[in-house]
Coordinates of C-alpha atoms and ligand atoms in Angstrom, one line a residue:
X1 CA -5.4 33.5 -14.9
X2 CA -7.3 31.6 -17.3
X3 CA -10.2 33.1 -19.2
X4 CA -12.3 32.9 -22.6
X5 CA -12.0 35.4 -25.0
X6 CA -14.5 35.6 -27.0
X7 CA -15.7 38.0 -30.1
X8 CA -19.4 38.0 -30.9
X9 CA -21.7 37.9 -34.0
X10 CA -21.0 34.6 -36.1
X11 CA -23.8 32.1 -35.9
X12 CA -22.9 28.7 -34.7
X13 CA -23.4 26.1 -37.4
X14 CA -22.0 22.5 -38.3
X15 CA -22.3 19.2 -36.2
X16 CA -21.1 19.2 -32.5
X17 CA -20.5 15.4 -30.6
X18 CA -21.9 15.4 -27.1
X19 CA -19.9 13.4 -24.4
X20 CA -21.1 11.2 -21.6
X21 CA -23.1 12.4 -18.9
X22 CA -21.3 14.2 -16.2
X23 CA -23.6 13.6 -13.6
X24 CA -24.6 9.7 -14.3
X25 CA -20.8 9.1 -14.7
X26 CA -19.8 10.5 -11.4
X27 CA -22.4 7.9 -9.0
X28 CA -21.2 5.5 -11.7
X29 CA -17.7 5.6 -10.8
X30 CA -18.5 5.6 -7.1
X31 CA -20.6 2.7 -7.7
X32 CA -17.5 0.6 -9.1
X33 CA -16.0 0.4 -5.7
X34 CA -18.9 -1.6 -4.5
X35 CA -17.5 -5.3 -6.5
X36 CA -14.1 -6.6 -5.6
X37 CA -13.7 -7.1 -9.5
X38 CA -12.8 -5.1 -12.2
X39 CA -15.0 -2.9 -14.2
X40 CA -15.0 -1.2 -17.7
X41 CA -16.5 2.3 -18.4
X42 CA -16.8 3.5 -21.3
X43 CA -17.9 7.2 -23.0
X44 CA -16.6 8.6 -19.6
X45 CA -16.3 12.8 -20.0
X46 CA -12.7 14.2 -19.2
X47 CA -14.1 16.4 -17.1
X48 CA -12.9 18.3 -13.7
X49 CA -15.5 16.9 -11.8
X50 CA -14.7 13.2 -12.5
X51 CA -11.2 13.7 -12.3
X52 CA -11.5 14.7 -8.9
X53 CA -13.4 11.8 -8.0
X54 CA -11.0 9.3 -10.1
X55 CA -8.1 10.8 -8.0
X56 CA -10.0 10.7 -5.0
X57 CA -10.6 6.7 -5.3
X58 CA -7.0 6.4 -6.2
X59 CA -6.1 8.2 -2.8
X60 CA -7.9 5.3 -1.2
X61 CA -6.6 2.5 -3.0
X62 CA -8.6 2.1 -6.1
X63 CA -6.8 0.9 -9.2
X64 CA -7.7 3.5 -11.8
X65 CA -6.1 2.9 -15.3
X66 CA -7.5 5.4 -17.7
X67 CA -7.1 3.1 -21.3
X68 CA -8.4 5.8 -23.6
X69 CA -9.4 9.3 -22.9
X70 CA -13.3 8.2 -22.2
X71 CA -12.6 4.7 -20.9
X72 CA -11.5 3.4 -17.3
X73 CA -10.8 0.5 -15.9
X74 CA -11.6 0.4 -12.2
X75 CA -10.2 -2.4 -10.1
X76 CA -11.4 -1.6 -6.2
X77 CA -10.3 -4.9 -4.8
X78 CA -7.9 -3.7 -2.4
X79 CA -9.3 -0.7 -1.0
X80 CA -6.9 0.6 1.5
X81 CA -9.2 3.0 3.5
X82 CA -12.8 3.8 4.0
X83 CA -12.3 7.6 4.8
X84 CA -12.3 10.1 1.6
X85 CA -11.1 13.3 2.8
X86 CA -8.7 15.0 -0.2
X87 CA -8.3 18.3 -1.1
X88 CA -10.2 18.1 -4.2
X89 CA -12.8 16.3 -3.2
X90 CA -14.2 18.9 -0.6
X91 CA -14.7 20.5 -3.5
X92 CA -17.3 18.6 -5.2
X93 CA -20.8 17.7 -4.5
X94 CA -20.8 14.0 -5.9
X95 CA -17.6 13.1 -3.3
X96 CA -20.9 11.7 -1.5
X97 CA -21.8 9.2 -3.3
X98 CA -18.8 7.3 -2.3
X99 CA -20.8 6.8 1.2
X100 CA -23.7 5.0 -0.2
X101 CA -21.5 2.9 -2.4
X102 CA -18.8 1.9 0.6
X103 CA -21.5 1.9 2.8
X104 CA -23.1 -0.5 1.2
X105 CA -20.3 -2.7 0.4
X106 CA -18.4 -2.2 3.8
X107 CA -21.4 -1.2 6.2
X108 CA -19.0 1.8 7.0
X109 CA -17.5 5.2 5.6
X110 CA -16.6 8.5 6.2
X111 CA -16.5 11.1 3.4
X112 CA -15.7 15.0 3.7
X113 CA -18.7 16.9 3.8
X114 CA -19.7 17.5 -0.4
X115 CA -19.2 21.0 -1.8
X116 CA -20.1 21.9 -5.3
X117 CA -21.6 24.8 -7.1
X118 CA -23.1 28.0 -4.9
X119 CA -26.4 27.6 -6.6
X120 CA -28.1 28.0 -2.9
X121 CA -29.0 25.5 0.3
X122 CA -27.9 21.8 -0.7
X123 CA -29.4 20.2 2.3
X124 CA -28.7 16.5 2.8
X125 CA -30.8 15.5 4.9
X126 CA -33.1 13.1 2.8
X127 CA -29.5 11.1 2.3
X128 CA -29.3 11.2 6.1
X129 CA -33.2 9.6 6.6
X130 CA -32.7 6.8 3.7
X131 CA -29.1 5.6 5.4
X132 CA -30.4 5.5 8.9
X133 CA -33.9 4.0 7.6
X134 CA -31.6 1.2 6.4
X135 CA -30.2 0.9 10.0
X136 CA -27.0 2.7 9.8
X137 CA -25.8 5.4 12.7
X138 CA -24.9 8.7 10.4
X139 CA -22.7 11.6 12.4
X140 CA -21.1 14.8 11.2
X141 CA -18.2 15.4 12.9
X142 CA -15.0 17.6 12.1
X143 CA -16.2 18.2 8.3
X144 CA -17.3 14.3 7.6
X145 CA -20.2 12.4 7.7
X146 CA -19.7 9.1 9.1
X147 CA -22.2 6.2 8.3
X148 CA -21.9 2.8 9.9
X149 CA -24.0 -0.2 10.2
X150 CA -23.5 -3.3 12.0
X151 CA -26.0 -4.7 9.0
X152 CA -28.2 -2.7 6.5
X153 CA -31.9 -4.2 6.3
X154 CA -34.3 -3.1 3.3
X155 CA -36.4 -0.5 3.9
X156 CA -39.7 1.6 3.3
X157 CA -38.4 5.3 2.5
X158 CA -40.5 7.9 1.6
X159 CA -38.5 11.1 0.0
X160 CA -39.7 14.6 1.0
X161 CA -38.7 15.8 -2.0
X162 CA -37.7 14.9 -5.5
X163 CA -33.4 14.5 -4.8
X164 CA -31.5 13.0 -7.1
X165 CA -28.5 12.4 -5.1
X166 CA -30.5 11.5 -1.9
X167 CA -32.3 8.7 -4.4
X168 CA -28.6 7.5 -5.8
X169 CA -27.2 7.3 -2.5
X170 CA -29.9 5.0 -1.2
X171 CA -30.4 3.3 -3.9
X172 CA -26.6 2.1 -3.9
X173 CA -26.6 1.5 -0.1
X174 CA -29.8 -0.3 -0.7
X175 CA -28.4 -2.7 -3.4
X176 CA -26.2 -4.4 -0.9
X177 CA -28.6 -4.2 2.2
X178 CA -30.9 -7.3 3.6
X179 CA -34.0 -7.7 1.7
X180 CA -36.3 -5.1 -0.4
X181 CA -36.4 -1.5 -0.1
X182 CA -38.8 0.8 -1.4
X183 CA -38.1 4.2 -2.1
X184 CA -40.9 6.7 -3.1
X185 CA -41.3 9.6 -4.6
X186 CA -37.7 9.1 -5.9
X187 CA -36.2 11.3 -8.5
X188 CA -36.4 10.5 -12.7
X189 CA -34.0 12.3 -13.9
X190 CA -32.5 10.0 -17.1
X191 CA -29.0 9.8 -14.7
X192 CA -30.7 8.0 -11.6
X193 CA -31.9 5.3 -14.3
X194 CA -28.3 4.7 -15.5
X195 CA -26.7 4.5 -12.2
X196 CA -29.8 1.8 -11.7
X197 CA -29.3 0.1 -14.8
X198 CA -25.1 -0.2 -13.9
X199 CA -25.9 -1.4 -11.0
X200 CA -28.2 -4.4 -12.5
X201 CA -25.4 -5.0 -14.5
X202 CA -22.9 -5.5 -11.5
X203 CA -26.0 -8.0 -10.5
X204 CA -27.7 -5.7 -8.4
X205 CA -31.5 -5.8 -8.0
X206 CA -33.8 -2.7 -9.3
X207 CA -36.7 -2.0 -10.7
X208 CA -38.9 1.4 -11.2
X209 CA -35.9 3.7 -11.8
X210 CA -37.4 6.5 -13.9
X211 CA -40.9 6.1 -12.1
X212 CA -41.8 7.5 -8.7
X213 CA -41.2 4.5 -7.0
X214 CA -38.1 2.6 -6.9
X215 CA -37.6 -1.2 -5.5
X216 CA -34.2 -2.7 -4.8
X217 CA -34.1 -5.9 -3.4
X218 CA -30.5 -6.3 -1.8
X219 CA -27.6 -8.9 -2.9
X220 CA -25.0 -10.2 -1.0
X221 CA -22.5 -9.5 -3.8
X222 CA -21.7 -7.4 -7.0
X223 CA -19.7 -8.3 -9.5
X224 CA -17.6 -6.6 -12.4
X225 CA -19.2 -5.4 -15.6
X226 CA -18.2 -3.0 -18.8
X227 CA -20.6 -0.4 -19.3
X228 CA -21.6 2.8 -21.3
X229 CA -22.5 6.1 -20.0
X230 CA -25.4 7.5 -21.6
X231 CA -25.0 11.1 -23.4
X232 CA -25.3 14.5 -21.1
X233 CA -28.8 15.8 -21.3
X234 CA -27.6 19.3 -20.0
X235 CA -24.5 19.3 -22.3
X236 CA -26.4 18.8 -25.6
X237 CA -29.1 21.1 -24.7
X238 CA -26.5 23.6 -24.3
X239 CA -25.5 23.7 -27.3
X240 CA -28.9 23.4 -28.7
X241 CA -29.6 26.7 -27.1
X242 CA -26.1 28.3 -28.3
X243 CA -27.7 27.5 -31.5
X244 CA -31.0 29.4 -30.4
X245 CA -29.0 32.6 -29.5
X246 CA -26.6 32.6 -31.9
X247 CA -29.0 32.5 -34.9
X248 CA -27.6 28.8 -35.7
X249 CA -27.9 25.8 -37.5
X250 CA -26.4 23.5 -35.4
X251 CA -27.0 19.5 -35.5
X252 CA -26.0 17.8 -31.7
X253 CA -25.4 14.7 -32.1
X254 CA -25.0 11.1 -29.9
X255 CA -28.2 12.5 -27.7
X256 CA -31.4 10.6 -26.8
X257 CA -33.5 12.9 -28.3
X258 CA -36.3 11.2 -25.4
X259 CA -34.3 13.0 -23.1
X260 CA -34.2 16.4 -24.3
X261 CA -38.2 16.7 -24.9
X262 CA -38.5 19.7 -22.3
X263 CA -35.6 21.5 -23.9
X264 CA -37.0 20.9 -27.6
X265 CA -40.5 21.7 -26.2
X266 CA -39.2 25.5 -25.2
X267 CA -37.1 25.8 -28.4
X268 CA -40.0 25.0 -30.8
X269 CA -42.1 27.7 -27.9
X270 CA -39.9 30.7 -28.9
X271 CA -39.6 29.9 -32.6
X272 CA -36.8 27.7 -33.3
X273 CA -37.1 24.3 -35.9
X274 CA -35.7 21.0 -33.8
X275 CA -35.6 17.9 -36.0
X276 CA -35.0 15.2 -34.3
X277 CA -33.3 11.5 -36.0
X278 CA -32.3 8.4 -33.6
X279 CA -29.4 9.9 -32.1
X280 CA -29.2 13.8 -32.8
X281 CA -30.9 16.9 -33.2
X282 CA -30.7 19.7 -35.3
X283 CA -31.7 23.0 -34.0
X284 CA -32.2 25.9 -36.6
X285 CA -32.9 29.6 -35.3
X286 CA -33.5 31.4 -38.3
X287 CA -36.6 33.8 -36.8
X288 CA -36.5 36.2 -34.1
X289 CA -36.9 34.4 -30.6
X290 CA -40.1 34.9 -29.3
X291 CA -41.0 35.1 -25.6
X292 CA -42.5 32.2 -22.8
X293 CA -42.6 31.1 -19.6
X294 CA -40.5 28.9 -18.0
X295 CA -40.7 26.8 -14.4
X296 CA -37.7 24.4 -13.3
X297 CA -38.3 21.4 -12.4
X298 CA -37.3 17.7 -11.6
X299 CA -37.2 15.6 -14.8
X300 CA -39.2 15.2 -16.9
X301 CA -39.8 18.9 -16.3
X302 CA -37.7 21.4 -17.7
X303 CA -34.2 21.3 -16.0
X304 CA -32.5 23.7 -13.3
X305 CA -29.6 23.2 -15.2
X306 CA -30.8 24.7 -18.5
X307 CA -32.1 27.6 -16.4
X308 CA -29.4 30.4 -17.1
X309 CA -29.1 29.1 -20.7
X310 CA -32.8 29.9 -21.7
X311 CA -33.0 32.8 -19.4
X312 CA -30.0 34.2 -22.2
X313 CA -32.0 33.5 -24.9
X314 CA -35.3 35.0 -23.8
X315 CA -33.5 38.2 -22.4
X316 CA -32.8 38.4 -26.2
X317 CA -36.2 37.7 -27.7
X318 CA -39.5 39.8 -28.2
X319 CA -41.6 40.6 -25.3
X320 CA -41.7 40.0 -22.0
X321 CA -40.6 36.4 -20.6
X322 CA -40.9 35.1 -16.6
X323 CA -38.4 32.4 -15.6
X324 CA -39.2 30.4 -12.4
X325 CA -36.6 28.3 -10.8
X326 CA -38.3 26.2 -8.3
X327 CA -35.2 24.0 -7.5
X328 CA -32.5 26.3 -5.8
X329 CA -32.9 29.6 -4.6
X330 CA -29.1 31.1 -5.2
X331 CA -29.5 30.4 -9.1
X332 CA -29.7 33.9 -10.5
X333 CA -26.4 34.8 -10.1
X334 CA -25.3 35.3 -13.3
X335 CA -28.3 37.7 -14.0
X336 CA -25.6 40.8 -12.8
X337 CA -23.3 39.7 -15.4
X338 CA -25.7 39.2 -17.8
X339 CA -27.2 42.8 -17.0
X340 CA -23.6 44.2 -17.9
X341 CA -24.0 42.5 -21.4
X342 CA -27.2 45.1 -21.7
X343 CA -29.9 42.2 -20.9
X344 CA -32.8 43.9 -18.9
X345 CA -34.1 41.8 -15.8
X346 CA -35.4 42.0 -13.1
X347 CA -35.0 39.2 -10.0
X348 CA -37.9 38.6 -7.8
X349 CA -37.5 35.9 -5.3
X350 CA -37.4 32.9 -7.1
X351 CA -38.4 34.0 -10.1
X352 CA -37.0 36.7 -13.1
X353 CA -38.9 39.3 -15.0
X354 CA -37.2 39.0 -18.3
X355 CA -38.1 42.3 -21.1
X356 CA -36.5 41.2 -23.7
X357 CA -33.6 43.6 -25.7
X358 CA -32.4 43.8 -29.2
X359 CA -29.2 42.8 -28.4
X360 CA -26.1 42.3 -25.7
X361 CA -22.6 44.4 -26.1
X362 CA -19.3 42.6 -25.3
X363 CA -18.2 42.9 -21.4
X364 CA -15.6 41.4 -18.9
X365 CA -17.9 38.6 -17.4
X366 CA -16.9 36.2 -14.4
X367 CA -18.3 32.2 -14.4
X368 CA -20.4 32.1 -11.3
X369 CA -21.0 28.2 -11.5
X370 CA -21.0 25.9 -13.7
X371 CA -24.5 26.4 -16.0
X372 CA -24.0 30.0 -15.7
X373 CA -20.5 30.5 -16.7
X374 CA -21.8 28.0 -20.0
X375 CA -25.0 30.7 -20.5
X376 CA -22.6 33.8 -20.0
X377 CA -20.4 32.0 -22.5
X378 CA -22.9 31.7 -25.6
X379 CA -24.2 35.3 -24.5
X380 CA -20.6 36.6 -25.4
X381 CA -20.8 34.7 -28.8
X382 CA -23.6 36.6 -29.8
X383 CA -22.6 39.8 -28.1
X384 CA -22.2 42.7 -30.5
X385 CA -17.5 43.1 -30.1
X386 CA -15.2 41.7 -27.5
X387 CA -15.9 40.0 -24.4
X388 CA -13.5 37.7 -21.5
X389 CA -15.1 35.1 -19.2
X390 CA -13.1 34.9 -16.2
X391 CA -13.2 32.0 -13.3
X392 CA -13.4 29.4 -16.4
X393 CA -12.4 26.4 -14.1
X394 CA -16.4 26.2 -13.0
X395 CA -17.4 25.9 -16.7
X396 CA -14.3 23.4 -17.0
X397 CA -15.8 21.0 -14.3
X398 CA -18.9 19.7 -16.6
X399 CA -18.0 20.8 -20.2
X400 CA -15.2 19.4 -21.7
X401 CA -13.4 21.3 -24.9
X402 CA -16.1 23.6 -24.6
X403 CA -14.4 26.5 -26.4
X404 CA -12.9 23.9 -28.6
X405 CA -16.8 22.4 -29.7
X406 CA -17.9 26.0 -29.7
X407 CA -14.6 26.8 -32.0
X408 CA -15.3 24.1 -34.4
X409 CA -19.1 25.7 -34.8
X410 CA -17.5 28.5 -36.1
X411 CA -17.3 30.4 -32.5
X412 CA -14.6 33.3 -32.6
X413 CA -13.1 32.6 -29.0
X414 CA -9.8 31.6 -27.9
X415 CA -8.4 30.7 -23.5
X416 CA -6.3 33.0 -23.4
X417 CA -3.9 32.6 -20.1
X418 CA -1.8 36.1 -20.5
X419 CA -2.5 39.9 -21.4
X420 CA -0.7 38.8 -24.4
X421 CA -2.5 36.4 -25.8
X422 CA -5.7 38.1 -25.3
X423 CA -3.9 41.0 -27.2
X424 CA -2.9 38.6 -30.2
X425 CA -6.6 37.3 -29.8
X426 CA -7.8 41.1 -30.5
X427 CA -5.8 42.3 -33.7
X428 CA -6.5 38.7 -35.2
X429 CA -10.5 39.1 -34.7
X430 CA -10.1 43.0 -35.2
Ligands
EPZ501 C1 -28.0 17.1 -8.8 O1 -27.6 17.8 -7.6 C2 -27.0 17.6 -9.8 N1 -25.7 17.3 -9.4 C3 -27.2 19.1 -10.1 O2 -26.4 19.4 -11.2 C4 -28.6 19.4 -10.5 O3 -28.8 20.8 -10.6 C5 -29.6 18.8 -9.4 O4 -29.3 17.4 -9.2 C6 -31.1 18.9 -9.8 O5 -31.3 18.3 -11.0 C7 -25.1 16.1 -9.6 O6 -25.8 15.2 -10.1 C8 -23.7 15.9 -9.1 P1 -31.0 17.4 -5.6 P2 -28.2 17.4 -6.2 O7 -30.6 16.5 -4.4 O8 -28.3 15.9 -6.2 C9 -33.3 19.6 -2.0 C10 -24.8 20.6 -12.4 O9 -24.9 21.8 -12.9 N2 -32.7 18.6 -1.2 O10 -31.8 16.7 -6.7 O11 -27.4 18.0 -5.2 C11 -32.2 20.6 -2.6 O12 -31.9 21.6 -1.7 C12 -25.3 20.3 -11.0 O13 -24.4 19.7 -13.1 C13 -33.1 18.5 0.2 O14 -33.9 19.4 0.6 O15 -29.7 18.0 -6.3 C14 -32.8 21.0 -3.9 O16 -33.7 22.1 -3.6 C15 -25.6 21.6 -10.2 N3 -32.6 17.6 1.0 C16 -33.6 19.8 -4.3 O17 -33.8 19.0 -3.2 C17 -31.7 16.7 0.5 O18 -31.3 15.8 1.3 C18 -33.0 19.0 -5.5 O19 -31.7 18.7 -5.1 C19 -31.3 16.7 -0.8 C20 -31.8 17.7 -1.7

């Protein structure tokens, strides 16, 4: 089995790159299906999550030639089927957005029911409302959903709360559907405005992305494009709070520093310098970390997806810190694990009691998602001795060469697939 092995104590400095977005590449690719003609991505991560999806649209007829490692071309003109039902893609969340996109296009599709991370209840019933507000008939049956239309007409469609992948799904749907719709209280996040601006470069017709309020007016056709993915929000500020725990100097660069103000914001809060240039940040940690607050919350609040990273950082700084994730219930998890390391806290509902403790001790550590098994990760690193991170393949679905960036920031830690090799791993470090 796979796992990081990881020894503790050196304090991560240099330059690290940050890839494309994982989650505005994966509506993104879906999107390409919706024009008969070829498009061009570009700054794509070679991650497990959009592999999935790449193989997925394959299955179904997609042409899929991968030109470099983070470029595609994507030629869906002679789609064989409009039911996704593979292995793999059960297996992740954004194997929905290929509804709205072939919905759209083809007024029909059928697409296993999304899985993803255990981070609690992923309801999707705000996708359901916007579909059938458009005038489609959406079923679940035998682990799809099926959505069909005989036409989709432009709606008003209010969101009951903030989702980003209920506000990607309509939006795509809407794109290709009879006049304007209007969606409210849609989500901001930086990824729902990338999607939006692809789309307007396939020819599709939106305005407001990154506001509350989002208008598409429909077109009858989309055509190809080439297009760049912006750079991952929760990617950089991962390693931006490595830095923090590690007791770094560590420069992250290809970022919009615009995106990461809630994640500088809480850095700067607990004592860190951030100095921010055009397209990177530097994050220096060179006090003790001091204590806060924190709430999750939809963009431009501060991310559920940065959640277990600064909960490892204030579980090692002064005081007493609260950390209240507002988005999904389940997303404490990792807190056991972390409690094994010698972090002392204390889950409440929805919300974590953090005292803060000098320091964490090497342990045999399991991923429980994605985010978390990144947080457990860059607790290891500053763990005083030895430490494995088992059930890698979650962290390996949104980070690529993590150990590898980590590594060339000066990070002791090694995957190790055998007994052996974490052996040799253990007399080299000593
Ligand atoms: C996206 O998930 C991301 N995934 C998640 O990232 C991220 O944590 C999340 O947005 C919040 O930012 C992808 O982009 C693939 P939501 P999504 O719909 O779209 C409730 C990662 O680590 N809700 O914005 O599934 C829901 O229960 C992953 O990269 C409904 O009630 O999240 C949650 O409480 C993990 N009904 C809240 O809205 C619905 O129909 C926000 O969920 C949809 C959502």
């Amino acid at each position: 089995m796979e796992q990081y092995v990881i020894k503790g104590g050196n304090p991560l400095v240099g330059d690290v790159e940050i890839g494309g977005a994982k989650n505005a590449a994966l509506p993104i690719l879906a999107a390409s299906t919706m024009t008969d003609e070829t498009v061009y991505i570009e700054n794509l991560p070679d991650v497990r999550d959009t592999n999935v999806l790449l193989d997925a649209m394959q299955a179904i007829g997609v042409m899929v030639k991968r030109t470099e490692r983070h470029k595609v071309a994507l030629n869906s003109g002679n789609i064989t089927s409009l039911v996704v039902d593979t292995e793999g893609i059960k297996k992740i969340r954004a194997s929905y957005y290929l509804l709205g996109a072939m919905l759209g296009k083809y007024k029909h599709a059928q697409v296993a029911l999304p899985g993803g991370c255990d981070i609690g209840c992923r309801a999707i019933d705000q996708h359901i409302k916007g579909f059938r507000a458009l005038g489609a008939e959406v079923v679940i049956e035998h682990g799809l959903i099926k959505a069909s239309a005989q036409r989709l007409v432009g709606s008003h469609i209010y969101m009951d709360v903030s989702s980003v992948g209920a506000t990607i799904n309509v939006m795509m749907a809407a794109a290709m559907a009879e006049g304007v719709t209007i969606i409210e209280n849609s989500a901001k996040e930086p990824h729902v405005v990338d999607l939006a601006n692809f789309l307007n470069s396939m020819g599709a017709n939106i305005k407001g992305a990154g506001t509350d309020v989002i208008r598409i007016k429909g077109v009858p056709r989309l055509h190809g494009s080439e297009y760049t993915i912006i750079p991952d929000q929760i990617e950089a500020g991962t390693f931006m709070f490595a830095a923090a725990v590690t007791k770094g100097d560590v420069t992250v660069k290809n970022v919009i520093p615009k995106h990461l103000e809630s994640i500088t914001a809480k850095l700067l809060e607990i004592g860190c310098e951030v100095e921010e240039a055009d397209d990177c940040v530097r994050v220096v940690a060179s006090k003790p970390l001091a204590h806060t607050q924190v709430k999750t919350l939809p963009y431009p609040g501060f991310p559920t997806d940065m959640q277990p990273q600064i909960t490892v950082a204030l579980a090692l700084s002064k005081g007493t810190s609260i950390v209240t994730e507002s988005i999904f219930e389940n997303r404490f998890k990792y807190v056991d694990e972390l409690t094994r390391m010698g972090a002392n806290i204390k889950v409440e509902g929805n919300t974590a009691i953090i005292d803060g403790v000098e320091k964490y001790t090497g342990a045999s550590i399991s991923a429980p998602d994605l985010r978390a098994g990144a947080a457990l990760v860059i607790a290891a690193l500053a763990a005083e001795g030895i430490s494995t991170v088992d059930d890698i393949k979650y962290i390996e679905r949104g980070y690529e060469d993590f150990h590898l960036k980590l590594k060339n920031l000066g990070a002791q830690i090694e995957l190790a697939q055998t007994e052996k090799e974490f052996q040799k791993f253990k007399l080299r470090v000593g």
